[in-house]
Coordinates of C-alpha atoms in Angstrom, one line a residue:
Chain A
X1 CA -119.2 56.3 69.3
X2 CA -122.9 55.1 69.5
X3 CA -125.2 56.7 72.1
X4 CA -125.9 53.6 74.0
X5 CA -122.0 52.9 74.0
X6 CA -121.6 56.5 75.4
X7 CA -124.4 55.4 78.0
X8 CA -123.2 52.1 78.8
X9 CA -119.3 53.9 80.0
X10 CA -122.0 56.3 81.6
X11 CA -123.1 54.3 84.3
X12 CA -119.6 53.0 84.8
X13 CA -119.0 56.3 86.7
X14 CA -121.3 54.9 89.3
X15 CA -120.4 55.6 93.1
X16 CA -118.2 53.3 94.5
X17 CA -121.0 52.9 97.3
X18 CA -123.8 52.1 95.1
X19 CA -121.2 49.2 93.5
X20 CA -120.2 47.8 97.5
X21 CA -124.1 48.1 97.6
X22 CA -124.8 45.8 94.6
X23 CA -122.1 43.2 94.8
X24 CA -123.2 42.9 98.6
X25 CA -127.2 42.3 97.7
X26 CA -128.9 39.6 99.3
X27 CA -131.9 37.9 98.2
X28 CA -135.1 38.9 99.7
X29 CA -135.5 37.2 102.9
X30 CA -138.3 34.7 103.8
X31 CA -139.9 34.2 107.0
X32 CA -137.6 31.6 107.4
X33 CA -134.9 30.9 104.9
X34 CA -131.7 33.1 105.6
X35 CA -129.2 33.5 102.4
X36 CA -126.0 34.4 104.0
X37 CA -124.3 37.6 103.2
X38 CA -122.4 37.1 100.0
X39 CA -120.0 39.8 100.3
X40 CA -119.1 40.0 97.1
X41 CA -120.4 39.0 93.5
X42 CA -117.6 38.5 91.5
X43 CA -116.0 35.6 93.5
X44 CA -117.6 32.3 94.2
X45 CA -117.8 29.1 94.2
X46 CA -116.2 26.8 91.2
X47 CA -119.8 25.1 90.9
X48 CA -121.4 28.3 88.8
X49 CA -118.9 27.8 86.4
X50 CA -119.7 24.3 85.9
X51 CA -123.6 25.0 85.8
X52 CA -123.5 28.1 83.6
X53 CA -120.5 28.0 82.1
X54 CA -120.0 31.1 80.7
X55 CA -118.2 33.7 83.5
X56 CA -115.3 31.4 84.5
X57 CA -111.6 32.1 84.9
X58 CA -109.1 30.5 87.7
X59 CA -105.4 30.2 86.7
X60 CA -103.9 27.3 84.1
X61 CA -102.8 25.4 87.1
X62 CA -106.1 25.5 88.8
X63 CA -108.9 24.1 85.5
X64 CA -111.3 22.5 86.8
X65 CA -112.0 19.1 85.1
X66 CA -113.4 19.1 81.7
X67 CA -116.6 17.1 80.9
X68 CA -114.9 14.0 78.9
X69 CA -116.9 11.2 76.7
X70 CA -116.3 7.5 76.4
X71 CA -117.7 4.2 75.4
X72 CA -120.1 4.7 78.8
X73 CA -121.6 8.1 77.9
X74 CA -120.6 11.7 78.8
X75 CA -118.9 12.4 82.2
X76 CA -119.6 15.8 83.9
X77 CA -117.2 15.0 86.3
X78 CA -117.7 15.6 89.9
X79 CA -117.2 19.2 91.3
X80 CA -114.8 20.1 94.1
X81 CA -115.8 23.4 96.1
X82 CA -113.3 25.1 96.0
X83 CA -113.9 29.0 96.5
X84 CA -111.3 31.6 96.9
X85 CA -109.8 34.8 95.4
X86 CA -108.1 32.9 92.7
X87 CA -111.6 31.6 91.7
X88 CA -114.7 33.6 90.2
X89 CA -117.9 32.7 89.2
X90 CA -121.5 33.3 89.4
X91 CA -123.7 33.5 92.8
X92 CA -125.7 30.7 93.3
X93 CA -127.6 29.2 95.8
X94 CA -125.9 25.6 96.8
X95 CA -125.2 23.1 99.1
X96 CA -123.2 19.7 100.1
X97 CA -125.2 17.0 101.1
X98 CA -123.7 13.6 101.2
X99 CA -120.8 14.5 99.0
X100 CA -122.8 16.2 96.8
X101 CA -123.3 19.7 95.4
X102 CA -126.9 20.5 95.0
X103 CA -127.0 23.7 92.8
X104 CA -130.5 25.5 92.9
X105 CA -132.1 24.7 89.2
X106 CA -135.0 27.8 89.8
X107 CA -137.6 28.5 92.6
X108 CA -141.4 28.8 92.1
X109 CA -142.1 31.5 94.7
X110 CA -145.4 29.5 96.1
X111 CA -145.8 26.5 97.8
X112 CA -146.3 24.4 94.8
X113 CA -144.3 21.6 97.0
X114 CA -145.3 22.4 100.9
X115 CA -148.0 19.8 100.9
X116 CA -147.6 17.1 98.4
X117 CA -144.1 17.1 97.1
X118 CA -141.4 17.7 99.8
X119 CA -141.4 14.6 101.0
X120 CA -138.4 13.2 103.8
X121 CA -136.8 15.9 105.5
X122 CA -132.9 15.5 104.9
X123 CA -131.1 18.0 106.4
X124 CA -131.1 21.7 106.7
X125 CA -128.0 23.4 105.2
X126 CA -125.8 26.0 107.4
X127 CA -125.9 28.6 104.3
X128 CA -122.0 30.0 105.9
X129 CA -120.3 29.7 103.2
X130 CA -119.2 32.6 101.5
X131 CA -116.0 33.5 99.2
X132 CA -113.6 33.7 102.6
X133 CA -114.5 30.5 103.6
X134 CA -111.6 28.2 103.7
X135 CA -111.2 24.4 101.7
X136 CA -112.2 22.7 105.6
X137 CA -115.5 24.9 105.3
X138 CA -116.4 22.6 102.5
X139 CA -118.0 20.2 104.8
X140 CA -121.6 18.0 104.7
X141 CA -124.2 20.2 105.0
X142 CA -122.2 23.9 104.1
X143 CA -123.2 25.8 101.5
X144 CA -124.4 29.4 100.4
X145 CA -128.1 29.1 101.6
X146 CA -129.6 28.4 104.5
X147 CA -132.6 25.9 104.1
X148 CA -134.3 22.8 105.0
X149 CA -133.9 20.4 102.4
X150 CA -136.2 17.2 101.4
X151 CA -136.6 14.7 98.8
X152 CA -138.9 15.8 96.2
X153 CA -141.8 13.1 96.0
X154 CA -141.1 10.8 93.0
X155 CA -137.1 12.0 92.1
X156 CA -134.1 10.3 93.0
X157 CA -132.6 12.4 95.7
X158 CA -128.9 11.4 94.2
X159 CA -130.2 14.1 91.5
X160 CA -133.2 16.5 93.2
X161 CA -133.8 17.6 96.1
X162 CA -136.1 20.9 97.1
X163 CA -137.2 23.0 99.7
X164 CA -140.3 24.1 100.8
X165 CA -139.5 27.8 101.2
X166 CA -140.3 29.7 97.8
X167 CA -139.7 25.4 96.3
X168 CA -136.7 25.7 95.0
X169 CA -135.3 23.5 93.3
X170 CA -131.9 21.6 93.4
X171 CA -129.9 19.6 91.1
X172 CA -127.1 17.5 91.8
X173 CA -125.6 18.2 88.6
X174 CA -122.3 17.0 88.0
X175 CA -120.4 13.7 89.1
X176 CA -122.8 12.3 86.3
X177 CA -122.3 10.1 83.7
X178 CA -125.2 10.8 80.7
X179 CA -125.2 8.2 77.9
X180 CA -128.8 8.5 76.3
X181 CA -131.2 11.1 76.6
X182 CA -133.6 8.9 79.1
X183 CA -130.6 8.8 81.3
X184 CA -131.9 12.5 82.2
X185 CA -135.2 13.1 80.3
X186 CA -136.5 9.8 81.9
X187 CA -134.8 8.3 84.8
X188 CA -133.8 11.8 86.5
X189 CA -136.7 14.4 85.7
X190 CA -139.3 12.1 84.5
X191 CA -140.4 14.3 81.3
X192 CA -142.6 11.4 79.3
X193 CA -146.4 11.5 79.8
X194 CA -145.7 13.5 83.1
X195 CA -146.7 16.9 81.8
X196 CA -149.7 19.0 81.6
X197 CA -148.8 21.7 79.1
X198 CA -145.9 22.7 76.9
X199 CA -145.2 26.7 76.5
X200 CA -142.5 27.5 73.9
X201 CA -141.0 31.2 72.9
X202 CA -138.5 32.3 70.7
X203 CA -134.7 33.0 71.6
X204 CA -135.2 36.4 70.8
X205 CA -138.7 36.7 73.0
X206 CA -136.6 35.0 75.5
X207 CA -133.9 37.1 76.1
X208 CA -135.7 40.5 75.5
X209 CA -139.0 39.5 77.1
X210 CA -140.6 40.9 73.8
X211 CA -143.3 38.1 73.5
X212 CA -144.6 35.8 76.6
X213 CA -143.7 31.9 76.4
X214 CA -147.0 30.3 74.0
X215 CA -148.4 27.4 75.3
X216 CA -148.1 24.7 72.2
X217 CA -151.6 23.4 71.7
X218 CA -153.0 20.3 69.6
X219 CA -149.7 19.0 69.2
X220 CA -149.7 16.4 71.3
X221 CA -148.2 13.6 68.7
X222 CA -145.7 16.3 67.9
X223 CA -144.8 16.5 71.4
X224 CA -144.8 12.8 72.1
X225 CA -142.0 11.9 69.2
X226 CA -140.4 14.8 70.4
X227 CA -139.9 13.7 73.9
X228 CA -139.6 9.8 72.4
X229 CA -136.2 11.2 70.4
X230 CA -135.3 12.8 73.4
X231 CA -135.1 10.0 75.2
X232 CA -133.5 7.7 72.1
X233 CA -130.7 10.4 71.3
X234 CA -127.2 10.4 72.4
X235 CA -125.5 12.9 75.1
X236 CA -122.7 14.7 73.6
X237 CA -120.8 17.7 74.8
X238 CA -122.5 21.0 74.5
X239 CA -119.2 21.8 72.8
X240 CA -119.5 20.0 70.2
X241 CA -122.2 22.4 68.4
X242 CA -120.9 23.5 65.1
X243 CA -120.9 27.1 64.9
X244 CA -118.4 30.0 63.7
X245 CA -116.1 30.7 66.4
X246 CA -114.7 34.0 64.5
X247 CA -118.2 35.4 64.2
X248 CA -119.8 34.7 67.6
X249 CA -118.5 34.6 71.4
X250 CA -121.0 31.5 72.6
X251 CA -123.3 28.8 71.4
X252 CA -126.3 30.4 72.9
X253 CA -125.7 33.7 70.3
X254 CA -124.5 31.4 67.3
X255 CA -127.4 28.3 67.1
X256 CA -130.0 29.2 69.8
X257 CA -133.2 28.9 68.3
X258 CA -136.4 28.5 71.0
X259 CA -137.1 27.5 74.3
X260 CA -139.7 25.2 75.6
X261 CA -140.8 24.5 79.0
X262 CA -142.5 21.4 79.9
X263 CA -145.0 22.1 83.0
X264 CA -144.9 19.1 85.0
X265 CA -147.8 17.8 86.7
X266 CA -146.0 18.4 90.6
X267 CA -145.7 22.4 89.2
X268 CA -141.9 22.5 88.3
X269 CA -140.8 23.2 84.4
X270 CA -138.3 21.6 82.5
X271 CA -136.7 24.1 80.5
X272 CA -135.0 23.0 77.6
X273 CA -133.2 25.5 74.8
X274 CA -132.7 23.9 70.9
X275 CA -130.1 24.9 69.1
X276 CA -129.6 24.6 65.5
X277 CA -128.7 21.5 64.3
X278 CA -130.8 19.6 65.8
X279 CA -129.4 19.9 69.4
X280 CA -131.6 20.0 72.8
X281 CA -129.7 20.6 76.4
X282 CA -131.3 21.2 79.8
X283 CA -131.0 24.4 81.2
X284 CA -129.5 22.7 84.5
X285 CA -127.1 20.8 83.3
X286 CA -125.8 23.6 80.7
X287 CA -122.8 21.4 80.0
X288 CA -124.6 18.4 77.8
X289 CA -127.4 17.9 75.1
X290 CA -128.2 15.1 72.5
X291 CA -129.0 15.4 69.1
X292 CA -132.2 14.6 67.3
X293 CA -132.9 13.3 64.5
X294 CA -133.2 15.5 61.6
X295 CA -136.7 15.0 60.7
X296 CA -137.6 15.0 64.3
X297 CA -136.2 18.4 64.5
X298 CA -137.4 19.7 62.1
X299 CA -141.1 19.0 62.0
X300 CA -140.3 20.4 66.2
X301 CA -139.3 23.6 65.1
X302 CA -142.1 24.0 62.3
X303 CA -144.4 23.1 65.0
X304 CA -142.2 26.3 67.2
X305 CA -142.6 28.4 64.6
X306 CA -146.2 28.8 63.9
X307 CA -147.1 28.9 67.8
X308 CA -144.7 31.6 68.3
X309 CA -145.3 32.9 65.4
Chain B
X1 CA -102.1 41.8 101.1
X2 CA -104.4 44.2 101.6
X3 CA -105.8 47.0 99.5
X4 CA -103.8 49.7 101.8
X5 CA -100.5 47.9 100.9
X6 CA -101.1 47.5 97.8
X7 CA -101.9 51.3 97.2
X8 CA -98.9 51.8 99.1
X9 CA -97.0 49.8 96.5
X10 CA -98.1 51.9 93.5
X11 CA -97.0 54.8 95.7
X12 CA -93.7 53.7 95.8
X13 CA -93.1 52.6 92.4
X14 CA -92.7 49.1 93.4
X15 CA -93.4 47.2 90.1
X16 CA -94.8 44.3 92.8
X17 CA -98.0 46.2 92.8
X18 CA -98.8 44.6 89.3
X19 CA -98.3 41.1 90.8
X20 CA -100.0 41.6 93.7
X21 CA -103.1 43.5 91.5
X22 CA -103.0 40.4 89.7
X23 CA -102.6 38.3 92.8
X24 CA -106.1 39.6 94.2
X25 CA -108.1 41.2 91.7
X26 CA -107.4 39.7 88.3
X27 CA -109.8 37.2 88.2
X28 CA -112.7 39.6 89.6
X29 CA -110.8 42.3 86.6
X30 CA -111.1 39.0 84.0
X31 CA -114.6 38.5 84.8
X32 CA -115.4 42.3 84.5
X33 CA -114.0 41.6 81.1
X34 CA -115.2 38.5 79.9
X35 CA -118.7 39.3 80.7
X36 CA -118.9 41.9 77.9
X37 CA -116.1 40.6 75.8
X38 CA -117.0 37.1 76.1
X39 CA -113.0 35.8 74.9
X40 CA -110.3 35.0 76.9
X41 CA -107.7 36.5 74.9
X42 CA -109.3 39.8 74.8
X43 CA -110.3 39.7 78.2
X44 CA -106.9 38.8 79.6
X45 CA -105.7 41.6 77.4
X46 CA -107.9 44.3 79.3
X47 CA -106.9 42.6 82.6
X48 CA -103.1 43.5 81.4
X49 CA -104.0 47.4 80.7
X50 CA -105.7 47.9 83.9
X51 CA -102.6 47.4 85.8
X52 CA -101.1 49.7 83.2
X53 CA -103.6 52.1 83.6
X54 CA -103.7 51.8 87.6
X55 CA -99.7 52.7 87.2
X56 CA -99.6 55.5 85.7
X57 CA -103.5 56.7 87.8
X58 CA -101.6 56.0 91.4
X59 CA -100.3 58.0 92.3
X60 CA -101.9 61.2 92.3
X61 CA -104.8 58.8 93.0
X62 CA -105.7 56.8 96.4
X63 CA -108.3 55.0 95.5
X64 CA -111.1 54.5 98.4
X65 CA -112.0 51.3 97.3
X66 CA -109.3 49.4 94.9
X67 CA -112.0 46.9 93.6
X68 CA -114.6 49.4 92.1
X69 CA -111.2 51.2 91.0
X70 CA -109.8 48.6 89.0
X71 CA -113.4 47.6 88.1
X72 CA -114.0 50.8 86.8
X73 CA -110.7 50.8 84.4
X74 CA -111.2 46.9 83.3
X75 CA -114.5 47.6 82.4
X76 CA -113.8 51.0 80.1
X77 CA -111.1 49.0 78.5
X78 CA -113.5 46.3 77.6
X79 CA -116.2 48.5 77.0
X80 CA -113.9 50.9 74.5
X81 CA -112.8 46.8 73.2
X82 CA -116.2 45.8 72.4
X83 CA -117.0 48.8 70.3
X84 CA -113.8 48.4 68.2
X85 CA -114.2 44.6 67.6
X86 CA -117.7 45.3 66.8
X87 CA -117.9 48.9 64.7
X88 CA -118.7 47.3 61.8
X89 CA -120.7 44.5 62.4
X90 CA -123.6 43.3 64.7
X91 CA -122.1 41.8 67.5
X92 CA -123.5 38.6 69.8
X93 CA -123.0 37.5 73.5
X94 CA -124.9 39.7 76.4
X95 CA -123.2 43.2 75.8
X96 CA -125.1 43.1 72.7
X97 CA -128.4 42.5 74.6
X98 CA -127.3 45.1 76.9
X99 CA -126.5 48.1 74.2
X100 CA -129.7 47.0 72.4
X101 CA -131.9 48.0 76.0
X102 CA -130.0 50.7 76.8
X103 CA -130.1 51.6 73.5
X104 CA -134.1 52.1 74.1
X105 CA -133.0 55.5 76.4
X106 CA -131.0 56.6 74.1
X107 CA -131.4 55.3 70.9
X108 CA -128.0 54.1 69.0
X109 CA -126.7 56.1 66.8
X110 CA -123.2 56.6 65.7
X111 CA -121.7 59.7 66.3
X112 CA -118.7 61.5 65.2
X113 CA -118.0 63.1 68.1
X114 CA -119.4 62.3 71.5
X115 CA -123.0 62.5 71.4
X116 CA -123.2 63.8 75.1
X117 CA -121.6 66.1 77.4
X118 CA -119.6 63.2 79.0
X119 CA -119.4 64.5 82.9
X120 CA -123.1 65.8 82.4
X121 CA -124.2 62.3 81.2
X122 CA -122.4 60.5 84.7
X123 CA -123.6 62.9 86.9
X124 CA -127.3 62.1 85.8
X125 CA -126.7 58.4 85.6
X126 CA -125.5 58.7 89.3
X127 CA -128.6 61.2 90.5
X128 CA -130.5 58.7 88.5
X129 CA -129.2 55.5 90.6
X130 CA -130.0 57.5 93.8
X131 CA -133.3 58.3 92.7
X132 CA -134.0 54.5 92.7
X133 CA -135.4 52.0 95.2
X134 CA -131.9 50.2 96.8
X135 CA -133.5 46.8 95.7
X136 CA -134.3 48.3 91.8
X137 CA -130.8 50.1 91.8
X138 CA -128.6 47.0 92.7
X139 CA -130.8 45.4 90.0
X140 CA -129.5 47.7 87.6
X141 CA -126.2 48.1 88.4
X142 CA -126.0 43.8 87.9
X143 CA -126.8 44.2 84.6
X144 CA -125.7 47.1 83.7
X145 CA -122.4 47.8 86.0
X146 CA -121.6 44.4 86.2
X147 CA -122.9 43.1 82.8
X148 CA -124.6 40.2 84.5
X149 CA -127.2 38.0 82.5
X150 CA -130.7 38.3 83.4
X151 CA -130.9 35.0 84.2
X152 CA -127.8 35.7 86.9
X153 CA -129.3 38.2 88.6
X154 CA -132.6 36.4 89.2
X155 CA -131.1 33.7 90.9
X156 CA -128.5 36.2 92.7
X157 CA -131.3 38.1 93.7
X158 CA -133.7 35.1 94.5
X159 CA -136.5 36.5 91.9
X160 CA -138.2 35.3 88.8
X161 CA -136.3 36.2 85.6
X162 CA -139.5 38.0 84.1
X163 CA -139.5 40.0 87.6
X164 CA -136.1 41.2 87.0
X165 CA -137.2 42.2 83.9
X166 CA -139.9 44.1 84.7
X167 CA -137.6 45.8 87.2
X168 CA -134.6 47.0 84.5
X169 CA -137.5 47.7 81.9
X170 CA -139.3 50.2 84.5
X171 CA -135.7 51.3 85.3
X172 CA -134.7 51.8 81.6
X173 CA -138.3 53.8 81.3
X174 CA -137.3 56.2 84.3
X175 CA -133.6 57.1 83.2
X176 CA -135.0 57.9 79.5
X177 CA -137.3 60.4 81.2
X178 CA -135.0 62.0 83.4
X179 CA -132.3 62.2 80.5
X180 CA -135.0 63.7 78.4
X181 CA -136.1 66.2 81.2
X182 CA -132.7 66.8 81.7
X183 CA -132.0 67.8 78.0
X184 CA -129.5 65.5 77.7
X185 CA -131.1 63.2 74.8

């Protein structure tokens, strides 16, 4: 058996303590925001399964909708809390707010928004949900953080909302119907001319923090068609990227390629991951992405490559 | 049911216990699995043995806490999975991120026979983890207990992804050197 294999069954013998310790962790508390005690890691709500996708198992009976296309675009169909022992999924800060699940998209640890950004106070969120809470728990304002919430100055708050402690960010991400890229690149998160810079890495650089994100320079017309076949392209389902199902467990190890991350003017980043083929998703709404057009693509990722190179 | 009464169950040889095991831990068990098999099949597969394995372990065994019990079998099963599937190729998904860091403490060679004195190797991994801040040990143990992404953890843990890590790399840095001081590698 290889060493790291031998080291990996290793730390399996862990103490049981040290494991209640882990799956019990709390974020690091804020003078004011208070995450609620999430007992226990491996069973949450359904929503992390519809953001990231990757960790989700209930019983035949119980699958949640699937994301389903038509002649009006690509449905991400609305999500149902629904948390118990029969469900498991990824911790993730959320919350209900006028039927809605708002599903933290990533926090910027300053007060990028405090002054200029948060704009109407909505609502604070009673952050007591956790995996014993029962389906009437589920109710306006419930979820797995504790916060004040506001609308993010310039986004529609039917899609973001944020909140001045560390700015996070949240995304109403499902419940959507996505036809062309500006339906999200445009109308939601405002990505054309709204930028200041453009960093880009490598999949690989990425994952194994071997290289810090580049920021792509003097490729500003580059950028622009980029964005402009964004906007133009057709959602699909993220499913539908080709890859070899008998060679690789996920899409993200089979065509991921590089990652770029618009810096928007108000200080939040759009991340976006390309995949081969010509393929582009948002990293908070993990369940869609369009398609480019070949050339488009291609002269992107020739531009990728020699900045990350 | 509750974790006594289901111990209880094994005790008596009531085959119920499976059902019940199933009933309240195998989706926690399948996500165990998943997360470094990343297939459903295989996955549910492991999630079967456990319960196997937890027969024929209880009794003489009374677990203290069933969850890290079951945890523990699931995720040898998958782990012991994973490295047949993938002997003779280079596999994808996150265990193979994982193997490749751990691999920097250890390097990743393939052995005939274990490589390590396997009682000696746990017992430093577990003076290891209690040599470590809490906040840097619960960090590890997500991704490498757990098999949680980076990108999991940093929201779980309400941190910036290149914080986390900064946090396993330091964490990867110290084990090498206590393994190394230990004579173990």
């Amino acid at each position: 058996m290889k060493k790291n294999v031998e080291l990996f069954k290793a730390v399996g013998a862990a103490d049981e303590e040290m494991l209640t310790e882990c799956k019990n962790a709390k974020p690091k508390k804020s003078r004011t925001i208070r995450f609620v005690a999430l007992a226990a890691s491996f069973c949450i709500v359904a929503v992390g399964a519809l953001v990231w996708g990757n960790n989700y198992y209930n019983k035949p009976e119980q699958q949640p909708p699937t994301v389903s296309v038509s002649p009006d675009g690509v449905s991400i169909p609305k999500m149902q809390p629904n948390l118990s022992s029969d469900f498991a999924a990824d911790m993730l800060a959320f919350f209900i707010y006028q039927g809605r699940c708002y599903v933290q998209y990533d926090s910027y640890g300053d007060n990028v928004f405090a002054n200029d950004y948060a704009e109407t106070y909505l609502g604070t969120s009673t952050g007591l949900i956790d995996e014993w809470t029962e389906k009437d728990g589920y109710v306006e304002l419930a979820g797995s953080i504790a916060t004040d919430f506001y609308t993010m100055k310039g986004y529609d708050p039917s899609f973001m909302l944020c909140s001045k402690e560390n700015s996070m960010v949240f995304i109403n991400n499902n419940g959507i119907t996505l036809k062309k890229g500006a339906d999200l690149f445009e109308t939601r998160l405002h990505l054309n001319g709204n930028y200041a810079s453009v960093d880009a890495q490598t999949r690989k650089a990425w994952y194994y923090d071997s290289a810090e994100a580049v920021e792509i320079v003097g490729q500003n017309d580059v950028l622009s068609q980029f964005v402009a076949a964004l906007n133009e392209a057709d959602f699909v389902p993220l499913s539908d990227i080709p890859y070899d199902k008998a060679e690789q467990t996920s899409v993200y190890d089979a065509a991921e390629i590089y990652h770029m991350f618009f810096n928007i003017n108000n200080g939040i980043t759009v991340h976006l991951r390309l995949f081969e083929g010509g393929y582009v998703s948002f990293s908070g709404i993990n369940d869609v992405c369009v398609k480019l057009p070949d050339e488009v693509f291609a002269q992107t990722v020739n531009m990728l490559g020699q900045a990350t190179a | 049911m509750n974790d006594k009464e289901i111990i209880e169950l094994y005790w008596q040889r009531n085959e119920s216990a499976v059902s019940e095991s199933q009933k309240a831990y195998g989706a926690y068990c399948f996500t165990i699995a998943d997360r470094i098999l990343g297939s459903r099949e295989d996955s549910e597969e492991c999630v079967g043995d456990t319960w196997l394995h937890a027969w024929n372990a209880i009794p003489p065994e009374r677990p203290n806490i069933l969850s890290a019990f079951f945890g523990r079998i699931v995720r040898n099963l998958a782990i012991d999975s994973y490295a047949k599937r993938h002997a003779a190729k280079r596999g994808g998904g996150e265990t193979a991120l994982i193997l490749d860091e751990l691999a920097e403490c250890v390097g990743s060679e393939e052995t005939a026979e274990s490589a390590f004195d396997c009682a000696e190797l746990e017992k430093s991994v577990n003076r290891f983890l209690q040599s470590l801040p809490q906040r840097e040990r619960n960090i590890f143990l997500a991704r490498y207990w757990f098999a949680e992404s980076q990108k999991e953890i940093a929201l779980r843990f309400g941190a910036k992804e290149a914080n986390i890590k900064a946090s396993l790399f330091r964490s990867r840095e110290k084990l090498k050197t206590q393994l190394e001081k230990e004579g173990l590698i």
